[in-house]
mmCIF file of N, CA and C in Angstrom:
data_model
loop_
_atom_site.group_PDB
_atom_site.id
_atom_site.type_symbol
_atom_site.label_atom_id
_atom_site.label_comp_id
_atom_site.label_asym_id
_atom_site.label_seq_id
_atom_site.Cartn_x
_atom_site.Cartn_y
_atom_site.Cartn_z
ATOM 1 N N UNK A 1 32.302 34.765 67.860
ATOM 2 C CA UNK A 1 31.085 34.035 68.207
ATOM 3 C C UNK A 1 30.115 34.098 67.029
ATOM 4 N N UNK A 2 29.207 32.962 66.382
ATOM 5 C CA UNK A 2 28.516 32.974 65.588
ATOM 6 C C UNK A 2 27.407 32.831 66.361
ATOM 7 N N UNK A 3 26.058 33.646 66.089
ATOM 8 C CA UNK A 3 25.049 33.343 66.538
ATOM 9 C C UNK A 3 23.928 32.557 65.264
ATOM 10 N N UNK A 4 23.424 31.829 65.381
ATOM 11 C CA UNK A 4 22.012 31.071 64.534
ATOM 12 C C UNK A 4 20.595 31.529 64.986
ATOM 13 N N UNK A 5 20.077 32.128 64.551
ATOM 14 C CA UNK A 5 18.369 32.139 64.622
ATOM 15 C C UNK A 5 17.629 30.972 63.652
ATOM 16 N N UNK A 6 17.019 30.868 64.750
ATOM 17 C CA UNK A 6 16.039 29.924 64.128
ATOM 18 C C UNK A 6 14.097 29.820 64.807
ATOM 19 N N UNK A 7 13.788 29.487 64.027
ATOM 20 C CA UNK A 7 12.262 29.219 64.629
ATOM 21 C C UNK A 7 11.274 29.873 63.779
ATOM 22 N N UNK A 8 11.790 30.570 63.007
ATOM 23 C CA UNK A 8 10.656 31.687 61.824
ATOM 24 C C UNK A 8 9.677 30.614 61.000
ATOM 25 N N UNK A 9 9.004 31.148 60.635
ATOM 26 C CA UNK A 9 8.085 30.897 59.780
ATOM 27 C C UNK A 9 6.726 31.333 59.118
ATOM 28 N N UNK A 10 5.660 30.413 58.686
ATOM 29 C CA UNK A 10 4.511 31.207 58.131
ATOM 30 C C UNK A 10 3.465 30.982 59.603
ATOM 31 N N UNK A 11 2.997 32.003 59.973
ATOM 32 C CA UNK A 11 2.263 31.897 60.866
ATOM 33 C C UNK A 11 0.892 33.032 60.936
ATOM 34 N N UNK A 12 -0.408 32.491 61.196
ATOM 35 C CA UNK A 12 -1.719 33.589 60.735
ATOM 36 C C UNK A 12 -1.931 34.604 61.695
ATOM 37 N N UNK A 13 -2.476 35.528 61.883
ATOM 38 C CA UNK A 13 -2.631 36.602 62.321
ATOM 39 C C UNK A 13 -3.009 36.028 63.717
ATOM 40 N N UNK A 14 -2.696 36.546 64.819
ATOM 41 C CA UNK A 14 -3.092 36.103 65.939
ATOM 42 C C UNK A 14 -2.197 34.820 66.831
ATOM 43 N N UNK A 15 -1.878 34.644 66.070
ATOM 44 C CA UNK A 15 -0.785 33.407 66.675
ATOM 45 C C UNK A 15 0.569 34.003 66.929
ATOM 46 N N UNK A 16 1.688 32.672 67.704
ATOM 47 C CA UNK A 16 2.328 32.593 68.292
ATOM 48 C C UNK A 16 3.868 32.034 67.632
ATOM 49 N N UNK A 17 5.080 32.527 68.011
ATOM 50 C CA UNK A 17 6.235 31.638 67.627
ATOM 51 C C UNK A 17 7.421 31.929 68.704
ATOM 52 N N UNK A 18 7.977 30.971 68.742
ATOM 53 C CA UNK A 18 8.929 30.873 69.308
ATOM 54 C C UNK A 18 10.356 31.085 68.349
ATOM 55 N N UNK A 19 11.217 32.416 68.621
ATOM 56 C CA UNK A 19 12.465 31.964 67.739
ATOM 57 C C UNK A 19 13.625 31.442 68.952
ATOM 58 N N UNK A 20 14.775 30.989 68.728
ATOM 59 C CA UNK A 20 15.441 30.776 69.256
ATOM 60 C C UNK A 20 17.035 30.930 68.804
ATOM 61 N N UNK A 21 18.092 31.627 69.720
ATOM 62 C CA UNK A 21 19.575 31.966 68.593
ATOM 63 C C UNK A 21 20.611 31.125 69.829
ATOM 64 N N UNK A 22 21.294 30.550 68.752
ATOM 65 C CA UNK A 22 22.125 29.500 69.640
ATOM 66 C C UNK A 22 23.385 30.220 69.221
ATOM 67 N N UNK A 23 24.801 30.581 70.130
ATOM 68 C CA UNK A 23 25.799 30.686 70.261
ATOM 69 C C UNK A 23 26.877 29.801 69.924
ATOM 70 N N UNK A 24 27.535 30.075 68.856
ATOM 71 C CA UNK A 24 28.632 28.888 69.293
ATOM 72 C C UNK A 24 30.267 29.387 68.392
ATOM 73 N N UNK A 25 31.349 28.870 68.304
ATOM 74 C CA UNK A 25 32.604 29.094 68.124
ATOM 75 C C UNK A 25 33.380 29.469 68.972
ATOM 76 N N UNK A 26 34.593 30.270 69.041
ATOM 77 C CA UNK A 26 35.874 29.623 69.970
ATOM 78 C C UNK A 26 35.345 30.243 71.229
ATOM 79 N N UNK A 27 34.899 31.562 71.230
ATOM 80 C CA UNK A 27 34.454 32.009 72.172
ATOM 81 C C UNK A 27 33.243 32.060 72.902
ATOM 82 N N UNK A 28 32.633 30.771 72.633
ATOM 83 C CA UNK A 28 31.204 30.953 72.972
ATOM 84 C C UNK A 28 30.590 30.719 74.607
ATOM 85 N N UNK A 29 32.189 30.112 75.439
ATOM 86 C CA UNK A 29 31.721 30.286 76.500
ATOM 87 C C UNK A 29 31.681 31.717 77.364
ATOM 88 N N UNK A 30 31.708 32.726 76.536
ATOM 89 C CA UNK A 30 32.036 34.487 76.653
ATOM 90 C C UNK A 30 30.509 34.935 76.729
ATOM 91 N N UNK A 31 29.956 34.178 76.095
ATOM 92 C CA UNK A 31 28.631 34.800 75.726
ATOM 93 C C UNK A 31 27.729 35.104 76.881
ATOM 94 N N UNK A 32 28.249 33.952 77.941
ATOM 95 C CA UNK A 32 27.339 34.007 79.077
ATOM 96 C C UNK A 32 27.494 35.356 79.530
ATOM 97 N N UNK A 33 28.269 36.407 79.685
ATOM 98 C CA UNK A 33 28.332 37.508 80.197
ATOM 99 C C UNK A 33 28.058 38.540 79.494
ATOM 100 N N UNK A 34 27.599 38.266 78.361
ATOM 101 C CA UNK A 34 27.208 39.621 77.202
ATOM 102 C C UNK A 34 25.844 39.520 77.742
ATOM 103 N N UNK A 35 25.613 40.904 77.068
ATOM 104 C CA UNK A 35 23.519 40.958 77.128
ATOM 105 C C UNK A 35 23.562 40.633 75.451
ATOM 106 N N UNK A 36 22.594 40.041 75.427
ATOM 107 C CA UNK A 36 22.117 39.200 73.967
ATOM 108 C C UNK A 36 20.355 39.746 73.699
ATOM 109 N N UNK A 37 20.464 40.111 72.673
ATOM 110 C CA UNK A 37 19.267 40.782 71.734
ATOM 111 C C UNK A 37 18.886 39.989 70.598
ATOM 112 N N UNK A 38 17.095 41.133 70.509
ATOM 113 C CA UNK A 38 16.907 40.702 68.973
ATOM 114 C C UNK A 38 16.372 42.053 68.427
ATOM 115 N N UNK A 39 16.661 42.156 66.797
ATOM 116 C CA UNK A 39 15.975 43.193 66.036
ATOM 117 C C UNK A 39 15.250 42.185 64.708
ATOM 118 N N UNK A 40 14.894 43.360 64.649
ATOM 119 C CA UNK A 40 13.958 43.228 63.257
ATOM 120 C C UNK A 40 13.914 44.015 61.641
ATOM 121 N N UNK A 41 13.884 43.515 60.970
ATOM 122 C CA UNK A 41 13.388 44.258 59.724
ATOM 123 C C UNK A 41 12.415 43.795 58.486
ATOM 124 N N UNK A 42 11.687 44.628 58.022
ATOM 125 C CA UNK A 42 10.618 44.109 57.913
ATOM 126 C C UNK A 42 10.682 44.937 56.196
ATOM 127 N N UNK A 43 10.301 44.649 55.273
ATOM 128 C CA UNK A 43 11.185 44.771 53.712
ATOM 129 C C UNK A 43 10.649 46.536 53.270
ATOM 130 N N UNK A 44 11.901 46.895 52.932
ATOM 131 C CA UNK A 44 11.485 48.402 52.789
ATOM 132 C C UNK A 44 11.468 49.267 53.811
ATOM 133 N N UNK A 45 11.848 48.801 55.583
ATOM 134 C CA UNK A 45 12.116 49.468 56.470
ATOM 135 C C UNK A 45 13.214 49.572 57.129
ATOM 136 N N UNK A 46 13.611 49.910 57.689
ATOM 137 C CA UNK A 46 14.946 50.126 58.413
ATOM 138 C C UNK A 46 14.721 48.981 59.851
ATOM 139 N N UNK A 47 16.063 48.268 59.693
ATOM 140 C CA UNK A 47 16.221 47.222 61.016
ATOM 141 C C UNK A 47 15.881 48.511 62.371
ATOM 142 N N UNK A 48 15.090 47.791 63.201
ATOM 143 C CA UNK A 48 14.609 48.060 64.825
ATOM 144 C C UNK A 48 14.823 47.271 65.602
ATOM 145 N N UNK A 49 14.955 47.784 66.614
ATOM 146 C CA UNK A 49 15.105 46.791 68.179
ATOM 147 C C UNK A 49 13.651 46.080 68.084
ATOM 148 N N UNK A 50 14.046 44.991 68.724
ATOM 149 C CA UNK A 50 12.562 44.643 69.509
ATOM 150 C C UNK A 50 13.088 44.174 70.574
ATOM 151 N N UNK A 51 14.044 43.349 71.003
ATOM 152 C CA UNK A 51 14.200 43.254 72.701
ATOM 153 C C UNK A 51 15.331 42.709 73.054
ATOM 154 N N UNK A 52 16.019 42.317 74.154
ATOM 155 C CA UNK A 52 17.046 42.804 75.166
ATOM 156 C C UNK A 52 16.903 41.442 76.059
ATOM 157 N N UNK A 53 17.904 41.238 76.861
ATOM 158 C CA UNK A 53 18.130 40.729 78.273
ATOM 159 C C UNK A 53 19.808 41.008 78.615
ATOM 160 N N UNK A 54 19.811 41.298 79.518
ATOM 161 C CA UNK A 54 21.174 41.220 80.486
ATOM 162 C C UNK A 54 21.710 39.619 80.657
ATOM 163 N N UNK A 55 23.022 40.254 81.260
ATOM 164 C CA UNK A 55 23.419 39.014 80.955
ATOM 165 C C UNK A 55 23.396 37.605 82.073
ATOM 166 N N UNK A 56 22.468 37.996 83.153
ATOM 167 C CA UNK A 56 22.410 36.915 84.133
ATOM 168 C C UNK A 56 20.393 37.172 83.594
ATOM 169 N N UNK A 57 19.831 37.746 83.025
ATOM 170 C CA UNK A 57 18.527 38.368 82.633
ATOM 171 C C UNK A 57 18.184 38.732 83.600
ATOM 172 N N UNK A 58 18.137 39.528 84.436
ATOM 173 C CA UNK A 58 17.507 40.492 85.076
ATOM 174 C C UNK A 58 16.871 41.410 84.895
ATOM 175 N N UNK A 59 17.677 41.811 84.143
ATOM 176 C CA UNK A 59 16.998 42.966 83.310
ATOM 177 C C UNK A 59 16.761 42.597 81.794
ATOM 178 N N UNK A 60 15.516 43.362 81.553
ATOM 179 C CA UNK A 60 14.672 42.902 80.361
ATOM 180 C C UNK A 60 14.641 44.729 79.296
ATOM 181 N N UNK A 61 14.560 44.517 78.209
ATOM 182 C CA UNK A 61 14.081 45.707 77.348
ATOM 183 C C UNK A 61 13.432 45.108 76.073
ATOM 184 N N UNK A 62 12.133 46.046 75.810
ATOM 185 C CA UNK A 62 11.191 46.001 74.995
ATOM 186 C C UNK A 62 11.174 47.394 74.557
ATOM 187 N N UNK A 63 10.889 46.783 72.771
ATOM 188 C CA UNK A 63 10.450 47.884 72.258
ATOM 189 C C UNK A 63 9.068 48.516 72.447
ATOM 190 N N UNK A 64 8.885 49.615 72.577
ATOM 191 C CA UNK A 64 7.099 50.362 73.069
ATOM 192 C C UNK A 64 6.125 48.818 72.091
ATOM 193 N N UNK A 65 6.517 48.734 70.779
ATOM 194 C CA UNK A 65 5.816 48.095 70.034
ATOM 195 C C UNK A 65 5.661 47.043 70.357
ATOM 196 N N UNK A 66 6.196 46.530 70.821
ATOM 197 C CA UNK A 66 5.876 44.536 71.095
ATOM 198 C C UNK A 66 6.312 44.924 72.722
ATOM 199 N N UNK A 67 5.697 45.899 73.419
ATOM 200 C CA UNK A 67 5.249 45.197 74.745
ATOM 201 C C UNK A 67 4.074 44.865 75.360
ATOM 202 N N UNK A 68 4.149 43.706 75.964
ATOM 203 C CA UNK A 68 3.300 42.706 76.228
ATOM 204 C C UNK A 68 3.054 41.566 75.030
ATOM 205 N N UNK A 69 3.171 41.494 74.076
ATOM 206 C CA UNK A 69 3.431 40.485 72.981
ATOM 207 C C UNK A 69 4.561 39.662 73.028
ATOM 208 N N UNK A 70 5.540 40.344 73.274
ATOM 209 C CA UNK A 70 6.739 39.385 73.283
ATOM 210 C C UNK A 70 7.855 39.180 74.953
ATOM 211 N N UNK A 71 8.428 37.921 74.629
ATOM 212 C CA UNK A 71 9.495 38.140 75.638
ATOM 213 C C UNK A 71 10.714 37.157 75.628
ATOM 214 N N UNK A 72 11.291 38.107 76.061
ATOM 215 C CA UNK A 72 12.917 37.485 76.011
ATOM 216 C C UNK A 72 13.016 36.382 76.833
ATOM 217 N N UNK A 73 14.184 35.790 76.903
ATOM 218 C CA UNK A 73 14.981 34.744 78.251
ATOM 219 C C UNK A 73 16.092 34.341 77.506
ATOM 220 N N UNK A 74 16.825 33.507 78.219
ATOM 221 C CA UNK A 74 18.080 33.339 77.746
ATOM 222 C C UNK A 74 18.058 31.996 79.177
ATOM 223 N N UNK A 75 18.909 31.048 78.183
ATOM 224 C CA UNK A 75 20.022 29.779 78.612
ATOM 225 C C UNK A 75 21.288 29.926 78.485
ATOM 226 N N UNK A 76 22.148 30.241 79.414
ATOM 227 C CA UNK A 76 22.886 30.739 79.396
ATOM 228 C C UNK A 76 23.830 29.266 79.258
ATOM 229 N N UNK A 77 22.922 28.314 79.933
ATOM 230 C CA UNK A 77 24.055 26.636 80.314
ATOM 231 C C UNK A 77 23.772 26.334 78.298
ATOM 232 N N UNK A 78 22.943 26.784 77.564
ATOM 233 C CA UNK A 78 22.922 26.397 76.393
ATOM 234 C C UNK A 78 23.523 27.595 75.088
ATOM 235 N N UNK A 79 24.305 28.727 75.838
ATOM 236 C CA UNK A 79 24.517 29.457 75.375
ATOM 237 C C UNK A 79 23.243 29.879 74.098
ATOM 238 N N UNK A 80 21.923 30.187 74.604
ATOM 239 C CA UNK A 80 20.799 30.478 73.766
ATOM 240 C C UNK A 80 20.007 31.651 74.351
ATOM 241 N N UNK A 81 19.533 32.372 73.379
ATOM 242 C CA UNK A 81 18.422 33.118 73.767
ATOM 243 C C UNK A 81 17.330 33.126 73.133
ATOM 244 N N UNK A 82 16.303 33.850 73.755
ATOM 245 C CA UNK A 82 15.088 32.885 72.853
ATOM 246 C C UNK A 82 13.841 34.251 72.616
ATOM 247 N N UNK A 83 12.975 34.321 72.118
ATOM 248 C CA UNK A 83 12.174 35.348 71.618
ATOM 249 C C UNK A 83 10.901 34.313 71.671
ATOM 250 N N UNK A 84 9.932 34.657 72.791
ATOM 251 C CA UNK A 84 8.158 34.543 72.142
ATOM 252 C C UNK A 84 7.743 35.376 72.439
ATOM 253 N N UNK A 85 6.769 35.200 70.751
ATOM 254 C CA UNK A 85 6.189 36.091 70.112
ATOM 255 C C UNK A 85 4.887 35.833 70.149
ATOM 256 N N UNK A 86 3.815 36.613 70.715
ATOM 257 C CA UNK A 86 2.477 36.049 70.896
ATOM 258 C C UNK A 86 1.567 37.245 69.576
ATOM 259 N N UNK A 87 0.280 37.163 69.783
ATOM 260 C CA UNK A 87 -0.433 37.998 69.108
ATOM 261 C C UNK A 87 -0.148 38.455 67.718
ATOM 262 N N UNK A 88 0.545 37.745 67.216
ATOM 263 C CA UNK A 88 1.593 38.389 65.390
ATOM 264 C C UNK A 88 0.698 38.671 64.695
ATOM 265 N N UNK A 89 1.039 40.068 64.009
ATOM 266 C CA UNK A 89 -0.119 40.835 62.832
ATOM 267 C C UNK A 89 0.940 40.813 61.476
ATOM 268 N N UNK A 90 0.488 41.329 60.419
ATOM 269 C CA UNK A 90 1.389 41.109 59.059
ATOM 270 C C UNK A 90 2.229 42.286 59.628
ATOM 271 N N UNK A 91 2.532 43.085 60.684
ATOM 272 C CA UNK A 91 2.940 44.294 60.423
ATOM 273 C C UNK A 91 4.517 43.296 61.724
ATOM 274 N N UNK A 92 4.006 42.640 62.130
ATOM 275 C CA UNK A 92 5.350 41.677 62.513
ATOM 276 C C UNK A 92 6.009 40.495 61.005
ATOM 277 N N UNK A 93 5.455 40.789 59.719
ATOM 278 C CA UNK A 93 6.578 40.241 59.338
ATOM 279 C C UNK A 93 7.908 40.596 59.194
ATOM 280 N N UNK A 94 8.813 40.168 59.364
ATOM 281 C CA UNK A 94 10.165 40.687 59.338
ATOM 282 C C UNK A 94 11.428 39.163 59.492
ATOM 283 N N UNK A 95 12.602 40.228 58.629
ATOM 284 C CA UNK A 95 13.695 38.997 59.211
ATOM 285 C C UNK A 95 14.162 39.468 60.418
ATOM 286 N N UNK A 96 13.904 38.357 61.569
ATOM 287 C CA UNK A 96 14.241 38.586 62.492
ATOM 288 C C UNK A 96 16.181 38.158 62.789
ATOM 289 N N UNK A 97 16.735 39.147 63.364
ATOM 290 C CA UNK A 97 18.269 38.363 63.819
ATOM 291 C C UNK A 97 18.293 38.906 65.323
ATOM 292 N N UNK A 98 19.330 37.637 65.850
ATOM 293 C CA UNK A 98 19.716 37.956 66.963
ATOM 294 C C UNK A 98 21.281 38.577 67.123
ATOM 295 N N UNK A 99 21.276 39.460 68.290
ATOM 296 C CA UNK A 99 22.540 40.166 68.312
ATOM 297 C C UNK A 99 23.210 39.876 69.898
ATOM 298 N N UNK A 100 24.687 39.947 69.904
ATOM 299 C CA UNK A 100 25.156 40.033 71.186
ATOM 300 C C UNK A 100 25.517 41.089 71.662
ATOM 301 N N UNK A 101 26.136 41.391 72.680
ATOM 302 C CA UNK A 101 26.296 43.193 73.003
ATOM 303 C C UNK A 101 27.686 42.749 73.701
ATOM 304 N N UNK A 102 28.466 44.124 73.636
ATOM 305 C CA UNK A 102 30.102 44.256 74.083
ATOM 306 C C UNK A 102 29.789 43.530 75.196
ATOM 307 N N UNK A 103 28.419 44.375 76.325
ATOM 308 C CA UNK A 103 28.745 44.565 77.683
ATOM 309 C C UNK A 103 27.798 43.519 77.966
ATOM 310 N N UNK A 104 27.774 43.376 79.574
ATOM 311 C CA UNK A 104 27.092 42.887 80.056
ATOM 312 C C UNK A 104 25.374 43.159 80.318
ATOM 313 N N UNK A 105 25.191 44.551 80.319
ATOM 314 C CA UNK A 105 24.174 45.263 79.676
ATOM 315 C C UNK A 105 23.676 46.150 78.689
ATOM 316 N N UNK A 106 22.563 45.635 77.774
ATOM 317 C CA UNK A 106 22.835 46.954 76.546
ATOM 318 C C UNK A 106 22.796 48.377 76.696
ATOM 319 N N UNK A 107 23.492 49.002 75.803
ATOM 320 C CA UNK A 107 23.692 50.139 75.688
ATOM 321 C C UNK A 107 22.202 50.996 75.391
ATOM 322 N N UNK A 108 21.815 51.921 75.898
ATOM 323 C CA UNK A 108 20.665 52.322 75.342
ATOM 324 C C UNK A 108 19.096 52.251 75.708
ATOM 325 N N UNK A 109 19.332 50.762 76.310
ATOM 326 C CA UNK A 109 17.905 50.512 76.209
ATOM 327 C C UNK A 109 17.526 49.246 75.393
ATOM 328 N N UNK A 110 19.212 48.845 75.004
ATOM 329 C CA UNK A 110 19.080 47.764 73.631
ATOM 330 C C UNK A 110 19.373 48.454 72.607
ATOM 331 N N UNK A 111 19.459 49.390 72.751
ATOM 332 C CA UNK A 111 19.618 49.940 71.201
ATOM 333 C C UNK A 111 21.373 50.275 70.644
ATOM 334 N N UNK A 112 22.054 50.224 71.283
ATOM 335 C CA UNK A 112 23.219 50.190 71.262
ATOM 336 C C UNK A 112 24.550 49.104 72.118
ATOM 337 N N UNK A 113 25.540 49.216 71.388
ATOM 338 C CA UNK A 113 26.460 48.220 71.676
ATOM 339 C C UNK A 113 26.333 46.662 71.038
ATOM 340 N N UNK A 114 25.929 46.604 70.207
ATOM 341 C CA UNK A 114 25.905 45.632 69.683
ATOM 342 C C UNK A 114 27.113 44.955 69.147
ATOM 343 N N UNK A 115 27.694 44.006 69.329
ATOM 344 C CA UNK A 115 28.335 43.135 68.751
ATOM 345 C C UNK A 115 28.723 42.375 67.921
ATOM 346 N N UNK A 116 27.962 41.225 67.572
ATOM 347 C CA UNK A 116 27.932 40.211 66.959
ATOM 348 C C UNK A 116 26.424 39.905 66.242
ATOM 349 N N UNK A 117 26.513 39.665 64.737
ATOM 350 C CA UNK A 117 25.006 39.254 64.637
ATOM 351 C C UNK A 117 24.345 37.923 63.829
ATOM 352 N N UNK A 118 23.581 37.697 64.128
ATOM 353 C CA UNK A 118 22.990 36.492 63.621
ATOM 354 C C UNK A 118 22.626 36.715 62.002
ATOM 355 N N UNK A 119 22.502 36.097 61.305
ATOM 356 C CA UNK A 119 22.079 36.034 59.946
ATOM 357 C C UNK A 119 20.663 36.172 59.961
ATOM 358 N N UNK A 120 19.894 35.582 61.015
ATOM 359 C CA UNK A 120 18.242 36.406 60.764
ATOM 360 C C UNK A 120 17.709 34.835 59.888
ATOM 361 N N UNK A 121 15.973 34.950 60.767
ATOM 362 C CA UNK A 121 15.143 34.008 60.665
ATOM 363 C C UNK A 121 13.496 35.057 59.629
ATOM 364 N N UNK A 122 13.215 34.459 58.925
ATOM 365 C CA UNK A 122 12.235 34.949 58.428
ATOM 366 C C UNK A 122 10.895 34.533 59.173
ATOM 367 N N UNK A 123 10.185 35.513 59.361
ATOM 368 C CA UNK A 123 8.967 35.312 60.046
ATOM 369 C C UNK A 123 7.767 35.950 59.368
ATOM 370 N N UNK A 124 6.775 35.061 59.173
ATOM 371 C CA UNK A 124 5.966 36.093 57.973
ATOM 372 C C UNK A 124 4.809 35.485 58.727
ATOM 373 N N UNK A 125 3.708 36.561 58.622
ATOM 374 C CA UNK A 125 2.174 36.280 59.379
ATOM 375 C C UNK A 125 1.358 36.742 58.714
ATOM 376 N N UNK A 126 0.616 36.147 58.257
ATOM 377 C CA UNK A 126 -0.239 36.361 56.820
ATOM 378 C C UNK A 126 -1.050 34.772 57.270
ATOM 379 N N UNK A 127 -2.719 35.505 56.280
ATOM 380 C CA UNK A 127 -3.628 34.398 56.435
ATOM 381 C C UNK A 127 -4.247 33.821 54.869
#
């Protein structure tokens, strides 16, 4: 399964983005049953979680740091999951990627079982 992120960009302190990671190759009608994530890294730091959904989304995981700022969902009929991002400070720039997970729920908390990963959307918030 290849995942795509997309939606990054330059955006000012206080504002909003939407990313979005679309699924696709031989197995992409599989995806519907994985839990599908996103992390972050931000230059000179080590990649972090920032969030989670199960795989019908029921269940949700956030990192302590972006809760209430951000939130997951997922299309499962579009094999997509999607990330908004509200309130962005420079300390959210980062390349963002999306990840899939073995199971149907992540390991951890999100923080484990990861799968498959996206190549990552740049998101930079600066004024």
């Amino acid at each position: 399964v290849q995942l795509q992120a997309s939606g990054g960009g330059l955006v000012q302190p206080g504002g909003s983005l939407r990313l979005s990671c679309a699924a696709s190759g031989r197995y992409v009608r599989t995806i519907s049953n994985n839990a599908m994530g996103w992390f972050r890294q931000a230059p000179g730091k080590e990649r972090e979680f920032v969030a989670a959904i199960s795989w019908r989304g029921e269940n949700l995981y956030y990192a302590d740091s972006m809760k209430g700022r951000v939130t997951v969902s997922r299309d499962n009929a579009k094999n997509t999951v999607y990330l908004q991002m509200n309130s962005l400070t420079p300390e959210d720039t980062a390349v963002y990627y999306c990840v899939s997970y073995r199971q149907s729920y992540p390991g951890n908390s999100g923080r484990d079982g990861m799968r498959d990963w996206g190549k990552g959307t740049q998101v930079t918030v600066s004024s």
